[in-house]
PDB file of C-alpha atoms in Angstrom:
ATOM      1  CA  UNK A  14      27.998  21.783  37.618  1.00  0.00           C
ATOM      2  CA  UNK A  15      29.995  24.519  39.328  1.00  0.00           C
ATOM      3  CA  UNK A  16      29.108  26.186  42.621  1.00  0.00           C
ATOM      4  CA  UNK A  17      27.901  29.422  41.021  1.00  0.00           C
ATOM      5  CA  UNK A  18      25.499  27.534  38.761  1.00  0.00           C
ATOM      6  CA  UNK A  19      24.080  25.537  41.679  1.00  0.00           C
ATOM      7  CA  UNK A  20      23.670  28.749  43.673  1.00  0.00           C
ATOM      8  CA  UNK A  21      21.760  30.369  40.805  1.00  0.00           C
ATOM      9  CA  UNK A  22      19.426  27.378  40.544  1.00  0.00           C
ATOM     10  CA  UNK A  23      18.713  27.423  44.281  1.00  0.00           C
ATOM     11  CA  UNK A  24      18.093  31.160  44.161  1.00  0.00           C
ATOM     12  CA  UNK A  25      15.705  30.737  41.232  1.00  0.00           C
ATOM     13  CA  UNK A  26      13.785  27.985  43.012  1.00  0.00           C
ATOM     14  CA  UNK A  27      13.483  30.056  46.188  1.00  0.00           C
ATOM     15  CA  UNK A  28      12.267  33.044  44.174  1.00  0.00           C
ATOM     16  CA  UNK A  29       9.691  30.877  42.407  1.00  0.00           C
ATOM     17  CA  UNK A  30       8.495  29.437  45.720  1.00  0.00           C
ATOM     18  CA  UNK A  31       8.140  32.898  47.268  1.00  0.00           C
ATOM     19  CA  UNK A  32       6.278  34.080  44.186  1.00  0.00           C
ATOM     20  CA  UNK A  33       3.894  31.119  44.432  1.00  0.00           C
ATOM     21  CA  UNK A  34       3.255  31.817  48.123  1.00  0.00           C
ATOM     22  CA  UNK A  35       2.570  35.452  47.270  1.00  0.00           C
ATOM     23  CA  UNK A  36       0.152  34.480  44.500  1.00  0.00           C
ATOM     24  CA  UNK A  37      -1.690  32.055  46.794  1.00  0.00           C
ATOM     25  CA  UNK A  38      -1.896  34.665  49.551  1.00  0.00           C
ATOM     26  CA  UNK A  39      -3.295  37.258  47.147  1.00  0.00           C
ATOM     27  CA  UNK A  40      -5.787  34.721  45.813  1.00  0.00           C
ATOM     28  CA  UNK A  41      -7.038  33.983  49.322  1.00  0.00           C
ATOM     29  CA  UNK A  42      -7.291  37.679  50.126  1.00  0.00           C
ATOM     30  CA  UNK A  43      -9.083  38.367  46.854  1.00  0.00           C
ATOM     31  CA  UNK A  44     -11.562  35.606  47.683  1.00  0.00           C
ATOM     32  CA  UNK A  45     -12.429  37.067  51.107  1.00  0.00           C
ATOM     33  CA  UNK A  46     -16.237  37.176  51.059  1.00  0.00           C
ATOM     34  CA  UNK A  47     -18.402  40.174  51.743  1.00  0.00           C
ATOM     35  CA  UNK A  48     -21.632  40.025  53.702  1.00  0.00           C
ATOM     36  CA  UNK A  49     -24.662  42.189  54.262  1.00  0.00           C
ATOM     37  CA  UNK A  50     -24.784  41.059  57.889  1.00  0.00           C
ATOM     38  CA  UNK A  51     -24.791  43.827  60.467  1.00  0.00           C
ATOM     39  CA  UNK A  52     -22.378  41.686  62.477  1.00  0.00           C
ATOM     40  CA  UNK A  53     -20.560  38.456  61.624  1.00  0.00           C
ATOM     41  CA  UNK A  54     -17.861  36.154  62.958  1.00  0.00           C
ATOM     42  CA  UNK A  55     -16.258  32.911  61.743  1.00  0.00           C
ATOM     43  CA  UNK A  56     -14.488  30.718  64.293  1.00  0.00           C
ATOM     44  CA  UNK A  57     -12.344  27.596  64.136  1.00  0.00           C
ATOM     45  CA  UNK A  58     -14.125  25.399  66.673  1.00  0.00           C
ATOM     46  CA  UNK A  59     -11.058  23.276  67.398  1.00  0.00           C
ATOM     47  CA  UNK A  60      -8.679  26.147  68.150  1.00  0.00           C
ATOM     48  CA  UNK A  61     -10.928  29.124  68.881  1.00  0.00           C
ATOM     49  CA  UNK A  62      -9.138  31.185  66.224  1.00  0.00           C
ATOM     50  CA  UNK A  63     -11.230  33.904  64.585  1.00  0.00           C
ATOM     51  CA  UNK A  64     -10.941  33.602  60.799  1.00  0.00           C
ATOM     52  CA  UNK A  65     -13.375  36.299  59.638  1.00  0.00           C
ATOM     53  CA  UNK A  66     -15.259  39.108  61.314  1.00  0.00           C
ATOM     54  CA  UNK A  67     -17.396  42.157  60.708  1.00  0.00           C
ATOM     55  CA  UNK A  68     -18.476  44.383  63.594  1.00  0.00           C
ATOM     56  CA  UNK A  69     -17.719  41.420  65.874  1.00  0.00           C
ATOM     57  CA  UNK A  70     -18.178  43.304  69.162  1.00  0.00           C
ATOM     58  CA  UNK A  71     -21.313  45.277  68.259  1.00  0.00           C
ATOM     59  CA  UNK A  72     -24.165  44.592  70.670  1.00  0.00           C
ATOM     60  CA  UNK A  73     -26.916  42.724  68.838  1.00  0.00           C
ATOM     61  CA  UNK A  74     -30.319  41.186  69.488  1.00  0.00           C
ATOM     62  CA  UNK A  75     -29.656  37.430  69.163  1.00  0.00           C
ATOM     63  CA  UNK A  76     -33.274  36.271  68.648  1.00  0.00           C
ATOM     64  CA  UNK A  77     -33.557  32.468  68.833  1.00  0.00           C
ATOM     65  CA  UNK A  78     -29.819  31.880  68.554  1.00  0.00           C
ATOM     66  CA  UNK A  79     -30.182  32.477  72.315  1.00  0.00           C
ATOM     67  CA  UNK A  80     -31.396  28.879  72.528  1.00  0.00           C
ATOM     68  CA  UNK A  81     -27.822  27.738  71.849  1.00  0.00           C
ATOM     69  CA  UNK A  82     -26.994  28.937  75.373  1.00  0.00           C
ATOM     70  CA  UNK A  83     -30.287  27.637  76.777  1.00  0.00           C
ATOM     71  CA  UNK A  84     -29.211  24.187  75.596  1.00  0.00           C
ATOM     72  CA  UNK A  85     -25.579  24.455  76.727  1.00  0.00           C
ATOM     73  CA  UNK A  86     -26.672  25.620  80.186  1.00  0.00           C
ATOM     74  CA  UNK A  87     -28.936  22.607  80.569  1.00  0.00           C
ATOM     75  CA  UNK A  88     -26.241  20.194  79.400  1.00  0.00           C
ATOM     76  CA  UNK A  89     -23.505  21.709  81.561  1.00  0.00           C
ATOM     77  CA  UNK A  90     -25.317  22.628  84.758  1.00  0.00           C
ATOM     78  CA  UNK A  91     -28.240  20.212  84.851  1.00  0.00           C
ATOM     79  CA  UNK A  92     -27.025  17.019  83.170  1.00  0.00           C
ATOM     80  CA  UNK A  93     -28.466  14.904  85.991  1.00  0.00           C
ATOM     81  CA  UNK A  94     -31.954  16.374  85.452  1.00  0.00           C
ATOM     82  CA  UNK A  95     -32.359  15.951  81.692  1.00  0.00           C
ATOM     83  CA  UNK A  96     -34.465  12.801  81.968  1.00  0.00           C
ATOM     84  CA  UNK A  97     -36.786  14.249  84.614  1.00  0.00           C
ATOM     85  CA  UNK A  98     -40.358  15.220  83.651  1.00  0.00           C
ATOM     86  CA  UNK A  99     -40.805  18.696  82.169  1.00  0.00           C
ATOM     87  CA  UNK A 100     -43.032  21.068  84.125  1.00  0.00           C
ATOM     88  CA  UNK A 101     -45.265  23.014  81.756  1.00  0.00           C
ATOM     89  CA  UNK A 102     -47.025  26.105  83.066  1.00  0.00           C
ATOM     90  CA  UNK A 103     -49.850  27.907  81.295  1.00  0.00           C
ATOM     91  CA  UNK A 104     -47.450  30.805  80.819  1.00  0.00           C
ATOM     92  CA  UNK A 105     -44.918  28.589  79.035  1.00  0.00           C
ATOM     93  CA  UNK A 106     -47.541  26.902  76.877  1.00  0.00           C
ATOM     94  CA  UNK A 107     -48.865  30.237  75.620  1.00  0.00           C
ATOM     95  CA  UNK A 108     -45.560  31.857  74.642  1.00  0.00           C
ATOM     96  CA  UNK A 109     -45.654  33.152  71.078  1.00  0.00           C
ATOM     97  CA  UNK A 110     -44.847  32.939  68.216  1.00  0.00           C
ATOM     98  CA  UNK A 111     -42.747  29.832  67.403  1.00  0.00           C
ATOM     99  CA  UNK A 112     -43.936  26.826  69.315  1.00  0.00           C
ATOM    100  CA  UNK A 113     -43.337  23.150  69.953  1.00  0.00           C
ATOM    101  CA  UNK A 114     -47.023  22.912  70.818  1.00  0.00           C
ATOM    102  CA  UNK A 115     -46.752  21.690  74.411  1.00  0.00           C
ATOM    103  CA  UNK A 116     -49.520  22.077  76.969  1.00  0.00           C
ATOM    104  CA  UNK A 117     -49.895  21.742  80.746  1.00  0.00           C
ATOM    105  CA  UNK A 118     -50.225  18.068  81.559  1.00  0.00           C
ATOM    106  CA  UNK A 119     -48.128  16.876  78.610  1.00  0.00           C
ATOM    107  CA  UNK A 120     -45.689  14.247  79.803  1.00  0.00           C
ATOM    108  CA  UNK A 121     -42.209  14.490  78.326  1.00  0.00           C
ATOM    109  CA  UNK A 122     -38.693  14.802  79.660  1.00  0.00           C
ATOM    110  CA  UNK A 123     -36.512  17.892  79.719  1.00  0.00           C
ATOM    111  CA  UNK A 124     -34.249  16.192  77.163  1.00  0.00           C
ATOM    112  CA  UNK A 125     -37.109  15.712  74.690  1.00  0.00           C
ATOM    113  CA  UNK A 126     -38.164  19.328  75.183  1.00  0.00           C
ATOM    114  CA  UNK A 127     -34.610  20.526  74.492  1.00  0.00           C
ATOM    115  CA  UNK A 128     -34.425  18.498  71.296  1.00  0.00           C
ATOM    116  CA  UNK A 129     -37.784  19.739  70.095  1.00  0.00           C
ATOM    117  CA  UNK A 130     -36.899  23.282  71.134  1.00  0.00           C
ATOM    118  CA  UNK A 131     -33.794  23.374  68.958  1.00  0.00           C
ATOM    119  CA  UNK A 132     -35.315  21.678  65.918  1.00  0.00           C
ATOM    120  CA  UNK A 133     -38.513  23.710  65.693  1.00  0.00           C
ATOM    121  CA  UNK A 134     -37.271  26.755  67.683  1.00  0.00           C
ATOM    122  CA  UNK A 135     -39.996  26.372  70.280  1.00  0.00           C
ATOM    123  CA  UNK A 136     -40.276  29.386  72.549  1.00  0.00           C
ATOM    124  CA  UNK A 137     -42.763  27.489  74.709  1.00  0.00           C
ATOM    125  CA  UNK A 138     -40.307  24.646  75.257  1.00  0.00           C
ATOM    126  CA  UNK A 139     -37.520  27.086  76.127  1.00  0.00           C
ATOM    127  CA  UNK A 140     -39.629  28.696  78.863  1.00  0.00           C
ATOM    128  CA  UNK A 141     -40.752  25.315  80.217  1.00  0.00           C
ATOM    129  CA  UNK A 142     -37.126  24.164  80.392  1.00  0.00           C
ATOM    130  CA  UNK A 143     -36.175  27.388  82.183  1.00  0.00           C
ATOM    131  CA  UNK A 144     -38.977  27.047  84.734  1.00  0.00           C
ATOM    132  CA  UNK A 145     -38.202  23.368  85.314  1.00  0.00           C
ATOM    133  CA  UNK A 146     -34.430  23.685  85.710  1.00  0.00           C
ATOM    134  CA  UNK A 147     -34.094  27.237  87.018  1.00  0.00           C
ATOM    135  CA  UNK A 148     -37.312  27.671  89.000  1.00  0.00           C
ATOM    136  CA  UNK A 149     -38.259  30.666  86.867  1.00  0.00           C
ATOM    137  CA  UNK A 150     -37.313  32.431  83.646  1.00  0.00           C
ATOM    138  CA  UNK A 151     -35.267  34.975  85.595  1.00  0.00           C
ATOM    139  CA  UNK A 152     -33.546  32.271  87.598  1.00  0.00           C
ATOM    140  CA  UNK A 153     -32.552  30.337  84.503  1.00  0.00           C
ATOM    141  CA  UNK A 154     -31.398  33.519  82.755  1.00  0.00           C
ATOM    142  CA  UNK A 155     -28.908  34.024  85.586  1.00  0.00           C
ATOM    143  CA  UNK A 156     -27.671  30.475  85.058  1.00  0.00           C
ATOM    144  CA  UNK A 157     -27.251  31.298  81.357  1.00  0.00           C
ATOM    145  CA  UNK A 158     -25.309  34.450  82.184  1.00  0.00           C
ATOM    146  CA  UNK A 159     -22.960  32.470  84.404  1.00  0.00           C
ATOM    147  CA  UNK A 160     -22.500  29.968  81.586  1.00  0.00           C
ATOM    148  CA  UNK A 161     -21.819  32.751  79.077  1.00  0.00           C
ATOM    149  CA  UNK A 162     -19.128  34.187  81.342  1.00  0.00           C
ATOM    150  CA  UNK A 163     -17.570  30.737  81.695  1.00  0.00           C
ATOM    151  CA  UNK A 164     -17.435  30.451  77.888  1.00  0.00           C
ATOM    152  CA  UNK A 165     -15.616  33.753  77.529  1.00  0.00           C
ATOM    153  CA  UNK A 166     -18.556  35.826  76.335  1.00  0.00           C
ATOM    154  CA  UNK A 167     -17.592  39.185  77.791  1.00  0.00           C
ATOM    155  CA  UNK A 168     -20.347  41.327  76.243  1.00  0.00           C
ATOM    156  CA  UNK A 169     -23.438  39.150  76.591  1.00  0.00           C
ATOM    157  CA  UNK A 170     -26.463  39.338  78.863  1.00  0.00           C
ATOM    158  CA  UNK A 171     -29.642  37.259  78.826  1.00  0.00           C
ATOM    159  CA  UNK A 172     -33.016  37.867  80.434  1.00  0.00           C
ATOM    160  CA  UNK A 173     -34.921  34.977  78.841  1.00  0.00           C
ATOM    161  CA  UNK A 174     -34.214  31.526  77.358  1.00  0.00           C
ATOM    162  CA  UNK A 175     -35.879  32.016  73.977  1.00  0.00           C
ATOM    163  CA  UNK A 176     -34.461  35.244  72.573  1.00  0.00           C
ATOM    164  CA  UNK A 177     -37.635  37.297  72.401  1.00  0.00           C
ATOM    165  CA  UNK A 178     -36.641  40.955  72.213  1.00  0.00           C
ATOM    166  CA  UNK A 179     -35.838  42.630  75.521  1.00  0.00           C
ATOM    167  CA  UNK A 180     -33.812  45.740  76.359  1.00  0.00           C
ATOM    168  CA  UNK A 181     -31.184  43.934  78.427  1.00  0.00           C
ATOM    169  CA  UNK A 182     -30.978  40.848  76.237  1.00  0.00           C
ATOM    170  CA  UNK A 183     -27.988  41.114  73.917  1.00  0.00           C
ATOM    171  CA  UNK A 184     -24.787  39.525  72.680  1.00  0.00           C
ATOM    172  CA  UNK A 185     -22.111  40.076  70.027  1.00  0.00           C
ATOM    173  CA  UNK A 186     -21.106  38.047  66.987  1.00  0.00           C
ATOM    174  CA  UNK A 187     -17.764  37.072  68.527  1.00  0.00           C
ATOM    175  CA  UNK A 188     -19.394  36.101  71.832  1.00  0.00           C
ATOM    176  CA  UNK A 189     -21.973  33.934  70.081  1.00  0.00           C
ATOM    177  CA  UNK A 190     -19.226  32.346  67.983  1.00  0.00           C
ATOM    178  CA  UNK A 191     -17.319  31.446  71.159  1.00  0.00           C
ATOM    179  CA  UNK A 192     -20.430  30.002  72.785  1.00  0.00           C
ATOM    180  CA  UNK A 193     -21.461  27.953  69.755  1.00  0.00           C
ATOM    181  CA  UNK A 194     -17.897  26.655  69.443  1.00  0.00           C
ATOM    182  CA  UNK A 195     -17.902  25.704  73.135  1.00  0.00           C
ATOM    183  CA  UNK A 196     -21.057  23.668  72.691  1.00  0.00           C
ATOM    184  CA  UNK A 197     -19.816  21.952  69.550  1.00  0.00           C
ATOM    185  CA  UNK A 198     -16.446  21.143  71.086  1.00  0.00           C
ATOM    186  CA  UNK A 199     -17.521  19.923  74.509  1.00  0.00           C
ATOM    187  CA  UNK A 200     -20.930  18.249  74.328  1.00  0.00           C
ATOM    188  CA  UNK A 201     -21.759  15.252  72.092  1.00  0.00           C
ATOM    189  CA  UNK A 202     -25.453  15.774  72.928  1.00  0.00           C
ATOM    190  CA  UNK A 203     -25.205  19.371  71.720  1.00  0.00           C
ATOM    191  CA  UNK A 204     -23.629  18.255  68.433  1.00  0.00           C
ATOM    192  CA  UNK A 205     -26.350  15.635  68.009  1.00  0.00           C
ATOM    193  CA  UNK A 206     -29.244  17.981  68.699  1.00  0.00           C
ATOM    194  CA  UNK A 207     -28.093  20.903  66.541  1.00  0.00           C
ATOM    195  CA  UNK A 208     -27.514  18.563  63.586  1.00  0.00           C
ATOM    196  CA  UNK A 209     -31.073  17.203  63.576  1.00  0.00           C
ATOM    197  CA  UNK A 210     -33.042  17.845  60.388  1.00  0.00           C
ATOM    198  CA  UNK A 211     -36.136  16.313  61.967  1.00  0.00           C
ATOM    199  CA  UNK A 212     -37.056  14.653  65.232  1.00  0.00           C
ATOM    200  CA  UNK A 213     -39.877  12.660  66.827  1.00  0.00           C
ATOM    201  CA  UNK A 214     -40.508  14.136  70.276  1.00  0.00           C
ATOM    202  CA  UNK A 215     -41.396  11.242  72.576  1.00  0.00           C
ATOM    203  CA  UNK A 216     -43.920  11.340  75.410  1.00  0.00           C
ATOM    204  CA  UNK A 217     -43.784   9.436  78.682  1.00  0.00           C
ATOM    205  CA  UNK A 218     -47.433   8.363  78.552  1.00  0.00           C
ATOM    206  CA  UNK A 219     -47.014   6.376  75.348  1.00  0.00           C
ATOM    207  CA  UNK A 220     -48.899   8.735  73.050  1.00  0.00           C
ATOM    208  CA  UNK A 221     -47.735   9.024  69.466  1.00  0.00           C
ATOM    209  CA  UNK A 222     -44.504  11.034  69.094  1.00  0.00           C
ATOM    210  CA  UNK A 223     -44.724  14.557  67.684  1.00  0.00           C
ATOM    211  CA  UNK A 224     -42.765  14.904  64.430  1.00  0.00           C
ATOM    212  CA  UNK A 225     -40.969  18.219  63.974  1.00  0.00           C
ATOM    213  CA  UNK A 226     -38.679  19.477  61.215  1.00  0.00           C
ATOM    214  CA  UNK A 227     -35.841  21.964  61.381  1.00  0.00           C
ATOM    215  CA  UNK A 228     -36.161  25.684  60.738  1.00  0.00           C
ATOM    216  CA  UNK A 229     -32.509  25.655  59.597  1.00  0.00           C
ATOM    217  CA  UNK A 230     -32.427  25.514  55.793  1.00  0.00           C
ATOM    218  CA  UNK A 231     -28.628  25.431  55.918  1.00  0.00           C
ATOM    219  CA  UNK A 232     -28.860  21.948  57.452  1.00  0.00           C
ATOM    220  CA  UNK A 233     -31.111  20.721  54.663  1.00  0.00           C
ATOM    221  CA  UNK A 234     -29.043  22.309  51.915  1.00  0.00           C
ATOM    222  CA  UNK A 235     -26.428  20.504  49.845  1.00  0.00           C
ATOM    223  CA  UNK A 236     -23.543  22.190  51.673  1.00  0.00           C
ATOM    224  CA  UNK A 237     -20.854  19.568  52.312  1.00  0.00           C
ATOM    225  CA  UNK A 238     -20.347  18.868  55.999  1.00  0.00           C
ATOM    226  CA  UNK A 239     -23.250  20.998  57.267  1.00  0.00           C
ATOM    227  CA  UNK A 240     -24.040  19.975  60.857  1.00  0.00           C
ATOM    228  CA  UNK A 241     -25.661  22.865  62.765  1.00  0.00           C
ATOM    229  CA  UNK A 242     -26.538  25.077  64.502  1.00  0.00           C
ATOM    230  CA  UNK A 243     -29.499  27.503  64.951  1.00  0.00           C
ATOM    231  CA  UNK A 244     -31.634  30.101  63.208  1.00  0.00           C
ATOM    232  CA  UNK A 245     -33.209  33.216  64.668  1.00  0.00           C
ATOM    233  CA  UNK A 246     -35.593  35.998  63.744  1.00  0.00           C
ATOM    234  CA  UNK A 247     -37.391  38.864  65.413  1.00  0.00           C
ATOM    235  CA  UNK A 248     -38.275  42.251  63.992  1.00  0.00           C
ATOM    236  CA  UNK A 249     -35.552  43.813  66.135  1.00  0.00           C
ATOM    237  CA  UNK A 250     -32.877  41.205  65.359  1.00  0.00           C
ATOM    238  CA  UNK A 251     -33.614  40.591  61.689  1.00  0.00           C
ATOM    239  CA  UNK A 252     -32.602  37.312  60.039  1.00  0.00           C
ATOM    240  CA  UNK A 253     -29.945  35.512  62.112  1.00  0.00           C
ATOM    241  CA  UNK A 254     -28.029  32.283  61.653  1.00  0.00           C
ATOM    242  CA  UNK A 255     -25.322  30.312  63.395  1.00  0.00           C
ATOM    243  CA  UNK A 256     -24.102  27.703  60.892  1.00  0.00           C
ATOM    244  CA  UNK A 257     -21.461  25.033  61.330  1.00  0.00           C
ATOM    245  CA  UNK A 258     -19.776  22.475  59.117  1.00  0.00           C
ATOM    246  CA  UNK A 259     -17.055  19.836  59.462  1.00  0.00           C
ATOM    247  CA  UNK A 260     -14.584  18.782  56.777  1.00  0.00           C
ATOM    248  CA  UNK A 261     -11.522  16.574  57.203  1.00  0.00           C
ATOM    249  CA  UNK A 262     -11.923  16.661  60.967  1.00  0.00           C
ATOM    250  CA  UNK A 263     -12.010  20.468  61.102  1.00  0.00           C
ATOM    251  CA  UNK A 264     -15.146  22.263  62.278  1.00  0.00           C
ATOM    252  CA  UNK A 265     -16.002  25.901  61.593  1.00  0.00           C
ATOM    253  CA  UNK A 266     -18.947  27.959  62.830  1.00  0.00           C
ATOM    254  CA  UNK A 267     -20.152  31.269  61.431  1.00  0.00           C
ATOM    255  CA  UNK A 268     -22.454  33.762  63.149  1.00  0.00           C
ATOM    256  CA  UNK A 269     -24.572  36.122  61.053  1.00  0.00           C
ATOM    257  CA  UNK A 270     -26.720  38.748  62.754  1.00  0.00           C
ATOM    258  CA  UNK A 271     -29.305  40.762  60.820  1.00  0.00           C
ATOM    259  CA  UNK A 272     -28.457  39.277  57.433  1.00  0.00           C
ATOM    260  CA  UNK A 273     -31.170  39.061  54.761  1.00  0.00           C
ATOM    261  CA  UNK A 274     -28.789  36.931  52.687  1.00  0.00           C
ATOM    262  CA  UNK A 275     -27.872  34.456  55.423  1.00  0.00           C
ATOM    263  CA  UNK A 276     -28.455  31.274  53.388  1.00  0.00           C
ATOM    264  CA  UNK A 277     -25.938  32.404  50.740  1.00  0.00           C
ATOM    265  CA  UNK A 278     -23.508  34.214  53.033  1.00  0.00           C
ATOM    266  CA  UNK A 279     -22.999  31.293  55.425  1.00  0.00           C
ATOM    267  CA  UNK A 280     -21.696  28.858  52.745  1.00  0.00           C
ATOM    268  CA  UNK A 281     -19.477  31.552  51.206  1.00  0.00           C
ATOM    269  CA  UNK A 282     -17.866  32.470  54.524  1.00  0.00           C
ATOM    270  CA  UNK A 283     -17.445  28.849  55.577  1.00  0.00           C
ATOM    271  CA  UNK A 284     -15.824  28.042  52.205  1.00  0.00           C
ATOM    272  CA  UNK A 285     -13.418  30.913  52.805  1.00  0.00           C
ATOM    273  CA  UNK A 286     -12.556  29.507  56.229  1.00  0.00           C
ATOM    274  CA  UNK A 287     -11.917  26.012  54.924  1.00  0.00           C
ATOM    275  CA  UNK A 288      -9.669  27.452  52.199  1.00  0.00           C
ATOM    276  CA  UNK A 289      -7.657  29.265  54.879  1.00  0.00           C
ATOM    277  CA  UNK A 290      -7.291  26.084  56.887  1.00  0.00           C
ATOM    278  CA  UNK A 291      -6.105  24.221  53.795  1.00  0.00           C
ATOM    279  CA  UNK A 292      -3.408  26.824  53.274  1.00  0.00           C
ATOM    280  CA  UNK A 293      -2.473  26.913  56.943  1.00  0.00           C
ATOM    281  CA  UNK A 294      -3.599  30.530  57.315  1.00  0.00           C
TER     282      UNK A 294
END
């Protein structure tokens, strides 16, 4: 085979390879999902790379996805206090609407309250944790704000630990994605808690545990690798979801704010992210 013939073959192979890359790239782009979410963000937990976004910096009401930061703050700033008894005030016990069902005098640890809080989205537990670890709701909110800043959330401010609507309580999709990724990447206890489909909250006085089941239908779906994180809803925030999944050692998390189609959008966007990772995009 002469040199010119070999050169032509190499050229043809390179052209075919470039064409294949182009076809794959167009296929990925064509498969980019749409969402009805007012704001959305998909993050690679391992690298922090943003893989998908829609209005990522728009200020949003986070509803109970706030509890992601309530939990991270406790794990990061108060790790030595997690097995101390929870202090439950009448104010905490009567917080509406979602509830773990705790009452003054109930004997359980902060850790058990945090687990129950995340599984059943207990606003009462969130306030009790805040009062126990921060002295007050306002005091704990400041701890959360410091934690948010540490995690790189530049446009986030909290005034409570449960996400009930308040004028100065807001975040963005990209900020929440960064914070969820931080929790998933750095705290085994966080990963354990947010993956729970159900939990038996244990009491220190030996009474029968309280069985609670998750509000996160994504966790109980058939989505491969689903392992978190948190739901949220208020009239102001709409339907919210932070969903995570792990495949082949790679973890992605998607944030959806004000999305009536969150249970379908989360799998579609995560699938898109895993396809991108497969192709090295």
